mmCIF file of C-alpha atoms in Angstrom:
data_model
loop_
_atom_site.group_PDB
_atom_site.id
_atom_site.type_symbol
_atom_site.label_atom_id
_atom_site.label_comp_id
_atom_site.label_asym_id
_atom_site.label_seq_id
_atom_site.Cartn_x
_atom_site.Cartn_y
_atom_site.Cartn_z
ATOM 1 C CA ILE A 1 126.739 113.840 102.268
ATOM 2 C CA LEU A 2 127.102 114.108 105.672
ATOM 3 C CA TYR A 3 130.112 112.299 108.166
ATOM 4 C CA CYS A 4 127.996 110.407 111.503
ATOM 5 C CA GLY A 5 131.365 109.016 112.481
ATOM 6 C CA PRO A 6 132.548 105.539 112.946
ATOM 7 C CA SER A 7 131.715 102.559 110.771
ATOM 8 C CA GLY A 8 128.177 101.698 111.094
ATOM 9 C CA VAL A 9 127.151 104.821 112.857
ATOM 10 C CA GLY A 10 125.892 106.338 109.251
ATOM 11 C CA ALA A 11 123.403 103.312 109.494
ATOM 12 C CA VAL A 12 122.014 103.728 112.623
ATOM 13 C CA THR A 13 121.520 107.549 111.886
ATOM 14 C CA LYS A 14 119.908 106.434 108.832
ATOM 15 C CA LEU A 15 117.693 103.755 110.670
ATOM 16 C CA VAL A 16 116.837 106.543 113.389
ATOM 17 C CA ASN A 17 115.768 108.710 110.529
ATOM 18 C CA ASN A 18 113.573 106.315 108.776
ATOM 19 C CA LEU A 19 111.999 105.509 111.898
ATOM 20 C CA ILE A 20 110.711 108.932 112.677
ATOM 21 C CA LEU A 21 109.566 109.308 109.313
ATOM 22 C CA GLY A 22 107.470 106.475 109.732
ATOM 23 C CA ILE A 23 106.089 107.773 112.930
ATOM 24 C CA ILE A 24 105.158 111.370 111.765
ATOM 25 C CA ALA A 25 103.694 110.243 108.594
ATOM 26 C CA GLU A 26 101.384 107.752 110.614
ATOM 27 C CA GLY A 27 100.578 110.699 112.913
ATOM 28 C CA LEU A 28 99.816 112.911 109.652
ATOM 29 C CA CYS A 29 97.683 110.035 108.791
ATOM 30 C CA GLU A 30 95.411 109.763 112.200
ATOM 31 C CA GLY A 31 95.675 113.887 112.178
ATOM 32 C CA LEU A 32 94.626 114.839 109.055
ATOM 33 C CA VAL A 33 91.779 111.834 108.954
ATOM 34 C CA LEU A 34 90.318 112.797 112.496
ATOM 35 C CA GLY A 35 90.320 116.340 111.647
ATOM 36 C CA VAL A 36 88.348 115.901 108.546
ATOM 37 C CA LYS A 37 86.010 112.919 110.001
ATOM 38 C CA ALA A 38 85.256 116.015 113.057
ATOM 39 C CA GLY A 39 83.973 118.406 110.537
ATOM 40 C CA ALA A 40 87.264 120.455 109.911
ATOM 41 C CA SER A 41 88.380 121.544 106.392
ATOM 42 C CA LEU A 42 91.484 119.499 104.700
ATOM 43 C CA GLU A 43 92.187 122.986 103.462
ATOM 44 C CA THR A 44 92.018 124.538 106.908
ATOM 45 C CA LEU A 45 93.861 122.012 108.479
ATOM 46 C CA LEU A 46 96.535 121.971 105.874
ATOM 47 C CA ASP A 47 96.914 125.990 106.410
ATOM 48 C CA VAL A 48 97.238 125.667 110.198
ATOM 49 C CA LEU A 49 99.573 122.744 110.113
ATOM 50 C CA HIS A 50 102.005 124.400 107.513
ATOM 51 C CA GLN A 51 102.119 127.304 109.766
ATOM 52 C CA GLY A 52 102.313 125.680 113.370
ATOM 53 C CA SER A 53 104.642 123.476 115.560
ATOM 54 C CA ALA A 54 103.468 120.480 113.845
ATOM 55 C CA ARG A 55 105.385 121.670 110.843
ATOM 56 C CA THR A 56 107.448 119.314 109.122
ATOM 57 C CA TRP A 57 108.982 118.969 105.371
ATOM 58 C CA LEU A 58 107.031 115.658 105.389
ATOM 59 C CA LEU A 59 103.882 117.538 105.289
ATOM 60 C CA ASP A 60 105.078 120.720 103.376
ATOM 61 C CA GLU A 61 106.574 119.092 100.443
ATOM 62 C CA TYR A 62 105.734 115.561 100.076
ATOM 63 C CA PHE A 63 102.109 114.737 101.727
ATOM 64 C CA THR A 64 100.564 117.815 99.518
ATOM 65 C CA GLN A 65 102.436 116.284 96.343
ATOM 66 C CA LYS A 66 101.772 112.814 96.674
ATOM 67 C CA ILE A 67 98.799 111.172 98.196
ATOM 68 C CA LEU A 68 96.902 114.383 98.499
ATOM 69 C CA ARG A 69 96.501 114.748 94.991
ATOM 70 C CA GLY A 70 95.723 110.977 94.851
ATOM 71 C CA ASP A 71 99.594 110.001 93.816
ATOM 72 C CA VAL A 72 100.333 106.688 94.846
ATOM 73 C CA SER A 73 103.788 105.852 92.757
ATOM 74 C CA PRO A 74 106.408 105.336 94.987
ATOM 75 C CA GLY A 75 108.915 107.691 96.477
ATOM 76 C CA GLY A 76 109.394 105.789 99.362
ATOM 77 C CA SER A 77 107.348 102.159 99.352
ATOM 78 C CA VAL A 78 105.547 100.604 101.699
ATOM 79 C CA GLU A 79 108.033 97.841 101.381
ATOM 80 C CA VAL A 80 110.744 99.722 101.969
ATOM 81 C CA VAL A 81 109.599 101.302 104.813
ATOM 82 C CA CYS A 82 108.541 97.579 106.843
ATOM 83 C CA LYS A 83 112.099 96.610 106.054
ATOM 84 C CA ASP A 84 113.872 99.754 108.050
ATOM 85 C CA LEU A 85 111.513 99.906 110.583
ATOM 86 C CA ASP A 86 111.939 96.489 111.305
ATOM 87 C CA LEU A 87 116.154 96.533 111.014
ATOM 88 C CA ALA A 88 115.093 99.836 113.430
ATOM 89 C CA LEU A 89 113.282 97.580 115.682
ATOM 90 C CA GLU A 90 115.754 95.296 116.377
ATOM 91 C CA LEU A 91 118.425 97.647 116.883
ATOM 92 C CA GLY A 92 116.331 99.101 119.629
ATOM 93 C CA ARG A 93 115.826 95.256 120.706
ATOM 94 C CA GLU A 94 119.482 95.196 120.923
ATOM 95 C CA GLU A 95 120.413 98.384 122.916
ATOM 96 C CA ASP A 96 117.648 97.852 125.264
ATOM 97 C CA VAL A 97 115.688 100.915 124.315
ATOM 98 C CA PRO A 98 111.526 100.258 123.784
ATOM 99 C CA LEU A 99 110.096 101.431 120.438
ATOM 100 C CA VAL A 100 106.561 101.794 121.051
ATOM 101 C CA ALA A 101 105.218 103.766 118.506
ATOM 102 C CA GLY A 102 107.784 102.284 115.819
ATOM 103 C CA ALA A 103 106.231 99.038 116.798
ATOM 104 C CA VAL A 104 102.727 100.312 116.248
ATOM 105 C CA CYS A 105 103.754 101.976 112.646
ATOM 106 C CA ARG A 106 105.607 98.670 112.018
ATOM 107 C CA GLN A 107 101.699 96.860 112.290
ATOM 108 C CA LEU A 108 99.990 99.463 110.492
ATOM 109 C CA PHE A 109 102.704 99.438 107.527
ATOM 110 C CA GLY A 110 102.188 95.445 107.288
ATOM 111 C CA GLN A 111 98.826 95.638 107.310
ATOM 112 C CA LEU A 112 99.287 98.115 104.585
ATOM 113 C CA LYS A 113 101.187 95.483 102.816
ATOM 114 C CA ALA A 114 99.149 92.791 103.134
ATOM 115 C CA LEU A 115 96.678 94.879 101.860
ATOM 116 C CA GLY A 116 98.604 94.650 98.625
ATOM 117 C CA HIS A 117 100.243 98.203 98.784
ATOM 118 C CA GLY A 118 103.526 97.091 99.040
ATOM 119 C CA ASP A 119 105.158 98.347 95.927
ATOM 120 C CA ASP A 120 103.545 101.786 96.724
ATOM 121 C CA ASP A 121 104.689 105.068 98.133
ATOM 122 C CA TYR A 122 104.325 104.481 102.323
ATOM 123 C CA THR A 123 101.624 107.710 101.930
ATOM 124 C CA THR A 124 99.286 105.530 101.064
ATOM 125 C CA LEU A 125 98.768 104.407 105.056
ATOM 126 C CA LEU A 126 96.424 107.181 104.472
ATOM 127 C CA LEU A 127 93.808 104.757 102.288
ATOM 128 C CA PRO A 128 92.630 102.578 104.595
ATOM 129 C CA LEU A 129 91.980 105.470 107.359
ATOM 130 C CA GLU A 130 90.041 107.146 105.229
ATOM 131 C CA GLN A 131 88.283 104.170 104.289
ATOM 132 C CA MET A 132 87.494 102.752 108.272
ATOM 133 C CA ALA A 133 86.611 106.553 109.159
ATOM 134 C CA GLY A 134 84.018 107.342 105.862
ATOM 135 C CA VAL A 135 85.998 110.198 104.988
ATOM 136 C CA ARG A 136 88.285 110.984 101.662
ATOM 137 C CA LEU A 137 91.184 113.660 101.648
ATOM 138 C CA ARG A 138 91.963 114.931 98.537
ATOM 139 C CA ILE A 139 93.400 118.518 97.152
ATOM 140 C CA VAL A 140 91.505 119.588 94.449
#
């Protein structure tokens, strides 16, 4: 447990963390799908990303253990991500801070929820992107 400041600052900090998490997850999905579609092997992409400036806990510890192995069981559900993004976007409006990437992420996660993935892990965002690109990314 970390002390974040006066009453309410902990909630703000959590929303900021979850906003950034959603944006990073979306970027990972798009980037990996683009790379594989353009001819890079998933293994090579992962090797480079694990060592490069785009390295993130989400890729190192989560994507490679969940969706890239076909596991959609919720660690953090699409439903919860949608709720958190809604709250972050509301806070952005209240504070007059534009959250362009957050708004785009909310639309994408909302579409995923509408496709019936509300109870699935948020990394299932990869699935419709794979389908639209005509590729499948899995670690064997």
